[in-house]
Short mmCIF file of C-alpha atoms in Angstrom, two decimals:
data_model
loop_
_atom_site.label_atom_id
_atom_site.label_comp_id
_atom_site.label_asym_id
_atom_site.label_seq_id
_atom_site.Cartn_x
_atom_site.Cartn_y
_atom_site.Cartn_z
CA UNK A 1241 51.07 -49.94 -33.06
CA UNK A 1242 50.98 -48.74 -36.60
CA UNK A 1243 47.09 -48.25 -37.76
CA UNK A 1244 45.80 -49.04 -40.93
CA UNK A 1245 44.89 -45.59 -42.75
CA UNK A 1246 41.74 -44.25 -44.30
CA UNK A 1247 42.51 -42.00 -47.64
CA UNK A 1248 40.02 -40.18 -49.17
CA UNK A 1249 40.74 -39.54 -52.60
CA UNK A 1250 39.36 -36.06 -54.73
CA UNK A 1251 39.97 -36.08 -58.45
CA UNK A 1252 40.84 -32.89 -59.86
CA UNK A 1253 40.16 -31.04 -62.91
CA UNK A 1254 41.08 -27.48 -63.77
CA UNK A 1255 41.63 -26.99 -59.96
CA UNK A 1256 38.03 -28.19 -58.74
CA UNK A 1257 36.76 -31.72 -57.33
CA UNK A 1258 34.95 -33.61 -59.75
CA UNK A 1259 34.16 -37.94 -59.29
CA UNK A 1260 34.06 -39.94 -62.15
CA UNK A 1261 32.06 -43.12 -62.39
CA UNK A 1262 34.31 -45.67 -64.53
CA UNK A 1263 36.42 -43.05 -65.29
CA UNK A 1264 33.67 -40.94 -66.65
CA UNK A 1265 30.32 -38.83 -66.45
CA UNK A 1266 31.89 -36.34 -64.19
CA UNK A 1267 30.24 -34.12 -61.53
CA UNK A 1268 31.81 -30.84 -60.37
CA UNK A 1269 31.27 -30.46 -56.31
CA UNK A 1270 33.17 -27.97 -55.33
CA UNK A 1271 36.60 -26.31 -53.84
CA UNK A 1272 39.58 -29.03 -53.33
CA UNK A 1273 41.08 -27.30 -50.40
CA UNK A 1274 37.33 -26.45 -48.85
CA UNK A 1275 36.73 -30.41 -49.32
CA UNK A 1276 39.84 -31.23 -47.32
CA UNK A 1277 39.31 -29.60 -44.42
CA UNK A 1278 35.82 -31.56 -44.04
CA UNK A 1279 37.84 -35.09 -44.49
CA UNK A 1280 40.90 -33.67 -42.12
CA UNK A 1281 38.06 -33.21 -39.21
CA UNK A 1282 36.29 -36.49 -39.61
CA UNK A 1283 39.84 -38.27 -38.72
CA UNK A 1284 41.08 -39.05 -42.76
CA UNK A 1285 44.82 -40.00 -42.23
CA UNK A 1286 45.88 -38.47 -45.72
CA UNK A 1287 44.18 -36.90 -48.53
CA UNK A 1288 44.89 -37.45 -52.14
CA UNK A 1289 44.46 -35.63 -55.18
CA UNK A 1290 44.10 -37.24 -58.45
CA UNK A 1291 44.09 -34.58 -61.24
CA UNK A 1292 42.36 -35.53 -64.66
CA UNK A 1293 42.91 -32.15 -66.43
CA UNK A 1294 43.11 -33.36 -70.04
CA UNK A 1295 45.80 -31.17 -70.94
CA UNK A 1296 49.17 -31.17 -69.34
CA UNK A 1297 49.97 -27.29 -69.61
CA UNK A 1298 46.91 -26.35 -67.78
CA UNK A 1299 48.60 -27.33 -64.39
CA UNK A 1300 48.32 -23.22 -62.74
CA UNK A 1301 44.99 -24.62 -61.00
CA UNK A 1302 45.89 -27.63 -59.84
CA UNK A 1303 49.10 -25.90 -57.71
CA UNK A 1304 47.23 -23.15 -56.56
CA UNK A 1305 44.46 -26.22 -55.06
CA UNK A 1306 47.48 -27.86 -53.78
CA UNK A 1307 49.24 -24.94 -51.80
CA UNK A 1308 45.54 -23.76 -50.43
CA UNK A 1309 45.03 -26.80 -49.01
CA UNK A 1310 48.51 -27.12 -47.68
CA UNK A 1311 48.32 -24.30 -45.75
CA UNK A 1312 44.97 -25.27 -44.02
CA UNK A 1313 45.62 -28.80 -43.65
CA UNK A 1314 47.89 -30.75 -41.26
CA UNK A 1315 48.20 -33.95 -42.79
CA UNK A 1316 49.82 -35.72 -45.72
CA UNK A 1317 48.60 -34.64 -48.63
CA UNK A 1318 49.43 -36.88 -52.20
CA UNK A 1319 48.87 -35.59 -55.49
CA UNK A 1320 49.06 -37.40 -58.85
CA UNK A 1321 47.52 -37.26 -62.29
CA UNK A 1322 49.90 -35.70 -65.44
CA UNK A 1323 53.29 -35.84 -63.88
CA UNK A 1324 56.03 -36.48 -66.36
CA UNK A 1325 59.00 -34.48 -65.09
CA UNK A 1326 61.68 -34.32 -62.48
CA UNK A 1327 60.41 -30.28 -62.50
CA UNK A 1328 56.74 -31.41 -61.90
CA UNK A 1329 57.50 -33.44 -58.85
CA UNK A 1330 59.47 -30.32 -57.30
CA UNK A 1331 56.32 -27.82 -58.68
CA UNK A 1332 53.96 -30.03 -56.85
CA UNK A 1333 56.53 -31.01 -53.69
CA UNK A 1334 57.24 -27.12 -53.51
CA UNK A 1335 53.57 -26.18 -53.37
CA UNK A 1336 52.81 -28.25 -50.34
CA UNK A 1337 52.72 -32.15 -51.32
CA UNK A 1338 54.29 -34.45 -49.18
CA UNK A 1339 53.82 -37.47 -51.73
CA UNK A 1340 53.09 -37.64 -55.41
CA UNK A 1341 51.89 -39.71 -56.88
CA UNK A 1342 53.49 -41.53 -60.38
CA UNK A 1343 51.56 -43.64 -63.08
CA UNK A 1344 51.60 -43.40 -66.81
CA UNK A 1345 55.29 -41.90 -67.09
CA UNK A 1346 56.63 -44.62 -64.63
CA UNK A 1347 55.95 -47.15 -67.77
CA UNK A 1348 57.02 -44.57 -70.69
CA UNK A 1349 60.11 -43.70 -68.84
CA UNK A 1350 62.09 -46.83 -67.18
CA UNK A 1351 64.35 -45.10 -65.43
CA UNK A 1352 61.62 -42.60 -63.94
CA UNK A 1353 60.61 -43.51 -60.58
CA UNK A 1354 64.35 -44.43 -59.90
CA UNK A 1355 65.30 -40.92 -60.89
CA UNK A 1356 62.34 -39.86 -59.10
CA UNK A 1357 63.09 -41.57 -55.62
CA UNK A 1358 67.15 -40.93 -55.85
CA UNK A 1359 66.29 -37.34 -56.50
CA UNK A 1360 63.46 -36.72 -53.76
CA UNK A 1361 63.42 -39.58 -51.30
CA UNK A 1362 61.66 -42.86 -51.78
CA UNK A 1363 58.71 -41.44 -48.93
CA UNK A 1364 57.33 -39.00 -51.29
CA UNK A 1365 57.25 -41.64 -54.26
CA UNK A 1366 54.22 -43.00 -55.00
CA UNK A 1367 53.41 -45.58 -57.98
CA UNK A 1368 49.84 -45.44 -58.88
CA UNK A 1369 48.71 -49.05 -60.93
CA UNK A 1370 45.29 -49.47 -62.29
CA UNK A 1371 45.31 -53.07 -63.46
CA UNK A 1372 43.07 -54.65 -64.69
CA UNK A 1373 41.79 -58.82 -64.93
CA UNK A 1374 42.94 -60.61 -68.00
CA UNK A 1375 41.33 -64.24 -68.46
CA UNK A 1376 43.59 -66.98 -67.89
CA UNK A 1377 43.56 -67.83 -71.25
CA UNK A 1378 45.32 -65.19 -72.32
CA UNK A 1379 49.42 -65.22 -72.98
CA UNK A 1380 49.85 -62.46 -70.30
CA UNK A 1381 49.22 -65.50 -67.48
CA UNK A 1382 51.99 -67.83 -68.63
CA UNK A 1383 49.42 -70.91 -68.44
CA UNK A 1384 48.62 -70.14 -64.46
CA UNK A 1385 44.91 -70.97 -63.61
CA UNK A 1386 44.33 -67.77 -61.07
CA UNK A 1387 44.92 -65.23 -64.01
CA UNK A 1388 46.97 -62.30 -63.38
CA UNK A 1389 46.25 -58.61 -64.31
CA UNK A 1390 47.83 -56.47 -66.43
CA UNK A 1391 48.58 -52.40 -66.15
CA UNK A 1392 46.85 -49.99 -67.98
CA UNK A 1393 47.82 -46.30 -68.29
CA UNK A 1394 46.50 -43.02 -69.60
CA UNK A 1395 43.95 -43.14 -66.59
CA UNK A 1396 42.83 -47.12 -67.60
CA UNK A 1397 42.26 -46.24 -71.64
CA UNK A 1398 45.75 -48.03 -72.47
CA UNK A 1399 47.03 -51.35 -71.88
CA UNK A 1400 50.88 -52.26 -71.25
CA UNK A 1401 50.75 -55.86 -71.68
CA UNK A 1402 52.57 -55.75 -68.45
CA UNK A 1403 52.10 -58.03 -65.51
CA UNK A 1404 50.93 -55.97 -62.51
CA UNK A 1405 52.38 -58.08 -59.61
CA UNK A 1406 55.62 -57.86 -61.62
CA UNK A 1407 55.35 -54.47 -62.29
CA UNK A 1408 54.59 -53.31 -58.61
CA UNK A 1409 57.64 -55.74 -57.64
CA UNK A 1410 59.81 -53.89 -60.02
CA UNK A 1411 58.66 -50.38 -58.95
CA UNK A 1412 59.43 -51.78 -55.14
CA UNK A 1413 63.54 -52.03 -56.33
CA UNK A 1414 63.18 -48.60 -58.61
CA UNK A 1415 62.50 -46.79 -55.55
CA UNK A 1416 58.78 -46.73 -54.72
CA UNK A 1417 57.73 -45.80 -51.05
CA UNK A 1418 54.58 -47.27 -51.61
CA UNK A 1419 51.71 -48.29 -54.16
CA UNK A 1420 48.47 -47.03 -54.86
CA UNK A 1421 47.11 -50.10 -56.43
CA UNK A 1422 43.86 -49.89 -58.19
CA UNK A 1423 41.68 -52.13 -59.90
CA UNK A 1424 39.54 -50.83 -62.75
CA UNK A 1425 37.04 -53.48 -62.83
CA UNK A 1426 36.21 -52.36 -59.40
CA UNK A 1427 36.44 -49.08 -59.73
CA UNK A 1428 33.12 -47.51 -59.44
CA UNK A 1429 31.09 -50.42 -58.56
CA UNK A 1430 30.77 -50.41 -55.11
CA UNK A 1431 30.88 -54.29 -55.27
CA UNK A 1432 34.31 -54.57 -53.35
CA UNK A 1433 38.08 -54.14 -53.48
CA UNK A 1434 39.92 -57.02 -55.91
CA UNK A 1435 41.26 -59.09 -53.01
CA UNK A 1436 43.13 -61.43 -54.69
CA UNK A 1437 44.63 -58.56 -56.49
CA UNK A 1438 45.55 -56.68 -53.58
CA UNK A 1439 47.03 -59.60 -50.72
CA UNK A 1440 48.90 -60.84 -54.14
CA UNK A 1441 50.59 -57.34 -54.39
CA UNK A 1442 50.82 -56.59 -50.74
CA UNK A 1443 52.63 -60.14 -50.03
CA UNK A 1444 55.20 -59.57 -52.80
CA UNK A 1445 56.21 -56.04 -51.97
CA UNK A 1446 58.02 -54.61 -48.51
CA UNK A 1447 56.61 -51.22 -49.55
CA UNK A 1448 53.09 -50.46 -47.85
CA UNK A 1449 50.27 -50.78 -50.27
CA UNK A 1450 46.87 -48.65 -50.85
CA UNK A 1451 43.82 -50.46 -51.60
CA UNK A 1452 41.60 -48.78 -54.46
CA UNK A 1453 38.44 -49.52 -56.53
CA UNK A 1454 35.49 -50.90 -55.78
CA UNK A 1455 34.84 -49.50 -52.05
CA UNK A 1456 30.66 -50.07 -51.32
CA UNK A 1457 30.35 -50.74 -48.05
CA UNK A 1458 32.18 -51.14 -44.52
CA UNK A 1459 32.84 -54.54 -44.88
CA UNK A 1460 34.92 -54.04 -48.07
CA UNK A 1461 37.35 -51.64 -46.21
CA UNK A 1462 37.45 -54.91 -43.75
CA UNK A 1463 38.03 -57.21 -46.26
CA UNK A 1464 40.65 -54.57 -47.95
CA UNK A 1465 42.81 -54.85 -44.70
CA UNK A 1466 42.43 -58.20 -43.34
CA UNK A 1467 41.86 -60.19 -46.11
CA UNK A 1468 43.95 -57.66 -48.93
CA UNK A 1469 46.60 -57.08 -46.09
CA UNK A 1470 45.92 -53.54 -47.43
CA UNK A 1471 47.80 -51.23 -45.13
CA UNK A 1472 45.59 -48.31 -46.07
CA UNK A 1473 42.16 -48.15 -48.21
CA UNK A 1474 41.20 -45.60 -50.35
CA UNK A 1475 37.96 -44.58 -51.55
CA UNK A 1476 36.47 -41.40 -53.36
CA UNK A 1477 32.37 -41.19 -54.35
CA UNK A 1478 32.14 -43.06 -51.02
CA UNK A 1479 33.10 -40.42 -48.86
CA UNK A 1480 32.70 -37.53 -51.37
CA UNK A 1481 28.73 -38.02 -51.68
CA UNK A 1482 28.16 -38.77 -47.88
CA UNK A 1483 27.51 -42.47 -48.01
CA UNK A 1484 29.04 -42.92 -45.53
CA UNK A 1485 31.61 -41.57 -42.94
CA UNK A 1486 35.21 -41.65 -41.86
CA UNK A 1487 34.02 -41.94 -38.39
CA UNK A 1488 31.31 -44.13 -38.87
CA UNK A 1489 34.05 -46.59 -41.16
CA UNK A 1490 36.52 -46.21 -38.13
CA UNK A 1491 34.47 -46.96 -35.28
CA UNK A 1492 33.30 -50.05 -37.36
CA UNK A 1493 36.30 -50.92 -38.21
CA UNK A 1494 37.77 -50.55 -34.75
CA UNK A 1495 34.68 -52.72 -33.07
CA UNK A 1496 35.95 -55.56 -35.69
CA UNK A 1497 40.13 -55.69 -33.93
CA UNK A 1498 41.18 -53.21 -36.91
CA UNK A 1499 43.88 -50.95 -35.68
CA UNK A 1500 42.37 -47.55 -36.44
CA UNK A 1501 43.36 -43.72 -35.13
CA UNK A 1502 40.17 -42.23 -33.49
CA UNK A 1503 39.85 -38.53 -33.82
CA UNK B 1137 62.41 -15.16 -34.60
CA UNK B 1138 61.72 -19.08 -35.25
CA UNK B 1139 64.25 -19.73 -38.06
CA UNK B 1140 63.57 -23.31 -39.91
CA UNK B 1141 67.08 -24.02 -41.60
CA UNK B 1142 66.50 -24.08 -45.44
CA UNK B 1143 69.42 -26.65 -46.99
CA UNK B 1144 67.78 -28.15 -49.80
CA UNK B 1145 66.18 -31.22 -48.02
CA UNK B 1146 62.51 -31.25 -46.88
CA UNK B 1147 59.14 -29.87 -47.38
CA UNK B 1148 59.88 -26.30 -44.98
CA UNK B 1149 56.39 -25.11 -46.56
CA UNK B 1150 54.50 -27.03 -44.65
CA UNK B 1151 56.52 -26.31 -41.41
CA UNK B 1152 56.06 -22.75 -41.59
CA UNK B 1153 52.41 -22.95 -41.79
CA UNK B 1154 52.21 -25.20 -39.04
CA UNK B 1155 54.13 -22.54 -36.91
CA UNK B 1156 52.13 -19.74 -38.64
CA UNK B 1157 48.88 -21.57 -37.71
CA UNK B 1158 49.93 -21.79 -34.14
CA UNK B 1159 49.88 -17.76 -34.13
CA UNK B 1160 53.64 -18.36 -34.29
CA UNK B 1161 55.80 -16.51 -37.28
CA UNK B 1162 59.29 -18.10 -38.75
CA UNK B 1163 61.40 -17.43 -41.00
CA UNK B 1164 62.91 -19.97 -43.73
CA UNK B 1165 66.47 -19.11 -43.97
CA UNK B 1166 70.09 -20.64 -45.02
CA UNK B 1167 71.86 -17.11 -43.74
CA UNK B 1168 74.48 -18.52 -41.74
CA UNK B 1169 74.34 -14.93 -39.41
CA UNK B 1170 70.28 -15.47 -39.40
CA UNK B 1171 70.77 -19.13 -37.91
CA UNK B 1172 73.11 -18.12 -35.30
CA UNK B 1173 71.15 -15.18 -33.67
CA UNK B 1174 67.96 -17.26 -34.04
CA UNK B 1175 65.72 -17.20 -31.01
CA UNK B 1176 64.67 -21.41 -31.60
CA UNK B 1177 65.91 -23.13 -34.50
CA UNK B 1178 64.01 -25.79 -36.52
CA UNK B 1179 65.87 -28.43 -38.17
CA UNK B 1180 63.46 -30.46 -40.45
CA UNK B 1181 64.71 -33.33 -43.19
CA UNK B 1182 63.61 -36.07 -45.73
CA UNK B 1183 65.60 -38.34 -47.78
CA UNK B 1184 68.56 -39.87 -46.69
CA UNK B 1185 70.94 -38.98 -43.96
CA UNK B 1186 73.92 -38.49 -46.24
CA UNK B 1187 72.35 -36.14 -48.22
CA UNK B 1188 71.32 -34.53 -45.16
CA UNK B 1189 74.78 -34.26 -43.73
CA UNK B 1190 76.02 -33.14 -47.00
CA UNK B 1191 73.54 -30.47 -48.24
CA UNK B 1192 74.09 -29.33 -44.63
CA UNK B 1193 77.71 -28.60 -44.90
CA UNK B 1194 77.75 -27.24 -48.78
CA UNK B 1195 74.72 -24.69 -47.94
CA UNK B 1196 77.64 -23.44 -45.49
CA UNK B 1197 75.06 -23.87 -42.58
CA UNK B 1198 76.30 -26.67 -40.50
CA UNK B 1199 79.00 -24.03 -38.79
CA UNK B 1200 75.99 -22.00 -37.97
CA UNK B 1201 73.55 -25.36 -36.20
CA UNK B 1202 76.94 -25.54 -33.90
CA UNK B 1203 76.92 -22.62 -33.38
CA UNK B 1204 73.66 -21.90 -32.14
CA UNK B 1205 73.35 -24.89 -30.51
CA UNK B 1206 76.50 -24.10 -27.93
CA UNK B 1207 74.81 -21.12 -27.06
CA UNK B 1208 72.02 -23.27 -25.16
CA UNK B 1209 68.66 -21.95 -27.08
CA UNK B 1210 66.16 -24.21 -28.04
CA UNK B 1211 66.56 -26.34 -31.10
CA UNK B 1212 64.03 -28.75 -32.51
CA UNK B 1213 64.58 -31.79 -35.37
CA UNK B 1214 62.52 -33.13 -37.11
CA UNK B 1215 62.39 -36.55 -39.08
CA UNK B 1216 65.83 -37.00 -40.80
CA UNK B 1217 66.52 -33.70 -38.97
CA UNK B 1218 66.70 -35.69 -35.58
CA UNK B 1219 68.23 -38.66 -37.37
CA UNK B 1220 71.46 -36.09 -37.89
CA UNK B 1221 71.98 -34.79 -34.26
CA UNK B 1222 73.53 -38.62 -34.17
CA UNK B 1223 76.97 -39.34 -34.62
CA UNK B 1224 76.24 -41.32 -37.99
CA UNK B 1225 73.68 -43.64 -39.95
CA UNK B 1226 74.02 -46.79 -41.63
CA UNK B 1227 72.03 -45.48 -44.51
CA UNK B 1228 75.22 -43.74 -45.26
CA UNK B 1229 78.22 -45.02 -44.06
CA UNK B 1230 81.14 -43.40 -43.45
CA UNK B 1231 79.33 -39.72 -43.80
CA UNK B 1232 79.34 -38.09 -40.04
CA UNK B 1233 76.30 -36.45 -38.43
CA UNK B 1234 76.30 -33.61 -35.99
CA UNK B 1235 77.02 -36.04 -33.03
CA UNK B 1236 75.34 -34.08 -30.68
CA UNK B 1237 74.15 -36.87 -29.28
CA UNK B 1238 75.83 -40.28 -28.67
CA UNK B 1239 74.54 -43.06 -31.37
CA UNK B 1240 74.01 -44.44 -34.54
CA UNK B 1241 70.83 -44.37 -36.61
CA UNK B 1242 69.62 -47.99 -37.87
CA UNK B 1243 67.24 -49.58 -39.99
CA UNK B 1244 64.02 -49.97 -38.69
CA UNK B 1245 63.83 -54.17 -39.16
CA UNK B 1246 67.65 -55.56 -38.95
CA UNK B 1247 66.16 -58.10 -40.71
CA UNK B 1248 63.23 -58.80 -37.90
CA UNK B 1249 60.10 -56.96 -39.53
CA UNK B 1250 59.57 -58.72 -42.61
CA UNK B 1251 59.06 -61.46 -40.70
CA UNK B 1252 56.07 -59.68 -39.18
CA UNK B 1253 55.18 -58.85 -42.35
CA UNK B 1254 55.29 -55.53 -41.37
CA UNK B 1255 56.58 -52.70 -44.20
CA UNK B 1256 59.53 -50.31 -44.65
CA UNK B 1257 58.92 -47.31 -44.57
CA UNK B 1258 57.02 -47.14 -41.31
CA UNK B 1259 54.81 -45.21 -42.89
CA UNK B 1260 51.17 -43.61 -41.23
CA UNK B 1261 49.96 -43.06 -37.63
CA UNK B 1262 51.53 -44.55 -35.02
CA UNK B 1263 51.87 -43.59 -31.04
CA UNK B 1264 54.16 -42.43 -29.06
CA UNK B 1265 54.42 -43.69 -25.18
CA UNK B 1266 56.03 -40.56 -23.18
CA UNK B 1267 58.69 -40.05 -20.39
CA UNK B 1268 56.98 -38.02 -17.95
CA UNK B 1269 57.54 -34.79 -17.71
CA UNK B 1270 58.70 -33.32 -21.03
CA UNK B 1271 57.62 -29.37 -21.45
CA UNK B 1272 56.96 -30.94 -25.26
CA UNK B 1273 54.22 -33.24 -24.89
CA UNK B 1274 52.48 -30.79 -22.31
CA UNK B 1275 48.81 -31.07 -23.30
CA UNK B 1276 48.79 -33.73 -25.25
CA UNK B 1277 47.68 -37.26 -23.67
CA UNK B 1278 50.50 -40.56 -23.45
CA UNK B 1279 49.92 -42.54 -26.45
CA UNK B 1280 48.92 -39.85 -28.80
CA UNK B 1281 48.93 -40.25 -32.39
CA UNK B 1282 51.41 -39.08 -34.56
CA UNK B 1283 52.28 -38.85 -38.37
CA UNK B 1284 55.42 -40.83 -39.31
CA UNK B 1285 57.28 -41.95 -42.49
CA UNK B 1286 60.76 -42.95 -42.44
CA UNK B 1287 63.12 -46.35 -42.52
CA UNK B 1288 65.74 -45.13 -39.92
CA UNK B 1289 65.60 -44.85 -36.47
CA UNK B 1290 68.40 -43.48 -33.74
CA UNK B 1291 69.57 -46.14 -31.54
CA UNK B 1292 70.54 -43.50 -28.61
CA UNK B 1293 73.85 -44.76 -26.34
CA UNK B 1294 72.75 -42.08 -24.13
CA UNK B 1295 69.89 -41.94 -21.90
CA UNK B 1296 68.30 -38.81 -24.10
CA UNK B 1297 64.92 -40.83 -25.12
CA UNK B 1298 61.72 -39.32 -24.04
CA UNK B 1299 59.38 -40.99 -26.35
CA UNK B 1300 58.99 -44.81 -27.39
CA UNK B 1301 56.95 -45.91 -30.38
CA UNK B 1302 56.02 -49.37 -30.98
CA UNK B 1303 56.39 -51.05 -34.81
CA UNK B 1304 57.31 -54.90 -34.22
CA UNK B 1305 60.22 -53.45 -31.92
CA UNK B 1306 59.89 -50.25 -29.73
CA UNK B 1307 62.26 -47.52 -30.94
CA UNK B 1308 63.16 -44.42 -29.69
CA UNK B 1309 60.60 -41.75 -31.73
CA UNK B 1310 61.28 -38.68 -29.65
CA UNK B 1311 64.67 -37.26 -27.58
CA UNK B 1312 66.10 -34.14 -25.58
CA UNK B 1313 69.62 -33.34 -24.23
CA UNK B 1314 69.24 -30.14 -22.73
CA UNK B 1315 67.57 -27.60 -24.99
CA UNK B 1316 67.60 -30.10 -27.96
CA UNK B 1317 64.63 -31.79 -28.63
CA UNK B 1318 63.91 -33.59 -31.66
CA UNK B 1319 60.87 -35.96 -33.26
CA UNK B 1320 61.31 -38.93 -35.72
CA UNK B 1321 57.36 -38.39 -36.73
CA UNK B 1322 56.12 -35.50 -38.85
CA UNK B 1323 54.28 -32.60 -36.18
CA UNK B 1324 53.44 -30.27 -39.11
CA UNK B 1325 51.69 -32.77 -40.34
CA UNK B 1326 50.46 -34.82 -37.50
CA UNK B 1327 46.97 -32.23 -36.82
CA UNK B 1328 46.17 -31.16 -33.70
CA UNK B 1329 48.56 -33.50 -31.62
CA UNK B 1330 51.27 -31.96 -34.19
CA UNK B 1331 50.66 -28.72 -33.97
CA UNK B 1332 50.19 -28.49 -29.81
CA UNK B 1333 53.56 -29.97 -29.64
CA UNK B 1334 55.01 -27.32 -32.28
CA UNK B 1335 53.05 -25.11 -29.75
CA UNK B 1336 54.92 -26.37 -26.60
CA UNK B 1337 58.09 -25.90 -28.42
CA UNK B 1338 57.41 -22.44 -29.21
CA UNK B 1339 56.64 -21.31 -25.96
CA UNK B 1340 59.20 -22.84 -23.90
CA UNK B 1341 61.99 -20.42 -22.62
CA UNK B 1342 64.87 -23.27 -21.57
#
């Protein structure tokens, strides 16, 4: 039986882990690849790298993070943040990344993630969404009473007036082997994954779906997969300042009738 | 040598550390002469099986897989690279595979896991439920975990299966016909079960 998966995620800038709170007030803790190996023996089931270098042409770090840890690590490794070429998928894919991960260019560029998936395979596209809650009074809802969410991009600064159950629907026929889905009123406040935002997404699309934002406790991993349908979680500051451990999270998780890998 | 044919199609990085961590060495070649006088030949793969089977024959190489392969050493596929020992896939109709084995390779659901609600691709860790005796899972317990990603699977017509994995339906995750073994999961990227069975491989003399 397939088990639900455990990703801890490390953003990256200038080639070293740093975790943002809300997307800001970073803290620099330490090597990415060093940081890996740590997550790969307590029993993560991928690692992901999210780099936030500001400037796109300052990439040299981030690939030389990627192919250290690729060459210590045995497991799949995602990496997003800045990609907006064909060339920077292959840069990234070459270096050791089994997935990447696509967000901002998938909405400047239509025909992106189709290229993207055509060209390398649909199982190393990911689409990243951060969407956010918009108030069902708003026109993005068309008049429903559950309000919707809508996509932001530039790491959450910019907002797309696009519908993000649409959008992850549309990114399911472009190609997309899966969606990192994460909500940025969650994000950073330990008070839970958006369920409704997450079992809306993971009913509509045949694509698994990550879980992101908001991850506190063990319960909200539970709630992620059985009440999100989730079919992995992610979580970053969690994990990354030792609240709390993969192994700890699994064995829980496993004592509640989760399907979990044991290491 | 350990030669992982290089046609365009698959991360081979990742492979060769996996063999390199084992104390193994390979080499990452599309030299037609290097494939042939290969001691154990690696055939990884993503994408689709067309692409596969096409890259295959442009890079010149496919020749050289025959080759070696009639001469009885050990050969190894992985992923899409076990998907194209078969004689073809309906992800790509009408393109042929190596048909060194007898079968086709299907869709994972034929319309059955959605119903489930489960996804395409089977993607994560899933386990595999081994035939006994199999010099590749030697050290590694039944039901192991390993790393897979893919919406294809073979649907053998002969009896070459030596590993069953279970999403909604069982399908065939791991085969051998003589000295041709081949995995649908990832072992360079399935940890310490991965890498043991990369390990088995290697040593093994046919």
């Amino acid at each position: 039986m397939l088990t639900k998966r455990i990703i801890p995620c490390l953003d990256i800038k200038d080639g070293r882990v740093v975790k943002g709170i809300n997307f800001v007030a970073l803290r620099d803790a330490g090597d990415p690849a060093d940081n890996a190996l740590i997550y790969d023996r307590e029993g993560a089931d991928e690692i992901v790298f999210l780099d936030i270098t500001a400037s796109s042409e300052q990439r040299s770090p981030l690939i030389d993070a990627v192919e250290r840890t690729a060459d210590a690590v045995f497991m799949p490794l995602t990496v997003g943040g800045g990609i907006k070429t064909l060339d920077d998928i292959k840069t990234l894919l070459r270096a050791g990344a089994d997935k990447v991960s696509i967000n901002t260019q998938a909405v400047l560029e239509p025909d992106f993630v189709k290229k993207a998936s055509y060209r390398f395979g649909a199982q190393c596209i990911v689409v990243a969404i951060d969407a956010k809650r918009v108030p069902p009074h708003l026109p993005l809802t068309k008049g429903g009473d559950r309000g919707a969410w809508e996509v932001y991009i530039y790491g959450g600064r910019k907002p797309t007036g696009i519908d993000a159950v649409e959008w992850a629907m549309r990114m399911e026929e472009a190609g997309a082997g899966e969606i990192l889905l994460t909500s940025i009123d969650r994000d950073g406040t330990k008070s839970g994954y958006d369920i409704e935002l997450t079992s809306e997404i993971a009913r509509k699309v045949g694509v698994p779906v990550i879980a992101s934002g908001g991850a506190g406790t063990m319960e909200h991993f539970y709630e992620g997969f059985v009440r999100g349908g989730a079919d992995a979680c992610l979580a970053a500051s969690l994990f990354h300042f030792r609240e709390l451990s993969i192994k700890e999270l699994k064995a829980y998780l496993s004592s509640k009738g989760v399907a979990v890998r044991m290491v | 040598m350990i030669v992982i044919v290089d046609y365009g199609m698959g991360n081979l990085r990742s492979v060769e550390k996996a063999i390199a961590s084992i104390g193994a060495s390979s080499v990452i070649s599309n030299d037609p002469d290097a494939i042939v006088k290969a001691d154990k030949l690696i055939i990884p793969g993503v994408g689709a099986f067309g692409d596969c089977m096409k890259n295959l024959r442009s890079y010149g190489v496919e020749d050289a897989v025959r080759q070696f392969i009639a001469k009885g050493r050990p050969a190894l596929g992985i992923c899409v690279g076990m998907q194209i020992l078969f004689e073809d896939g309906e992800e790509s109709p009408g393109i042929k595979g190596l048909g060194l084995m007898k079968g086709s390779v299907k869709r994972l659901d034929h319309g059955r896991l959605s119903v489930q609600g489960l996804k395409i691709p089977h993607m994560g860790w899933n386990t595999v439920r081994q035939a006994k005796g199999s010099f590749l899972f030697e050290g590694i317990a039944d039901k192991s975990y390993f790393y897979f990603v893919h919406s294809y699977c073979p649907a053998p017509l002969e009896d070459v299966a030596i590993g069953v994995t279970d999403y909604g339906v069982d399908f065939t995750s791991v085969v051998r016909k003589d000295n041709i073994v081949a995995t649908q999961f990832h072992p360079e990227k399935s940890q310490a079960n991965g890498l043991r069975l990369l390990s088995n491989f290697f040593r093994y003399r046919g």
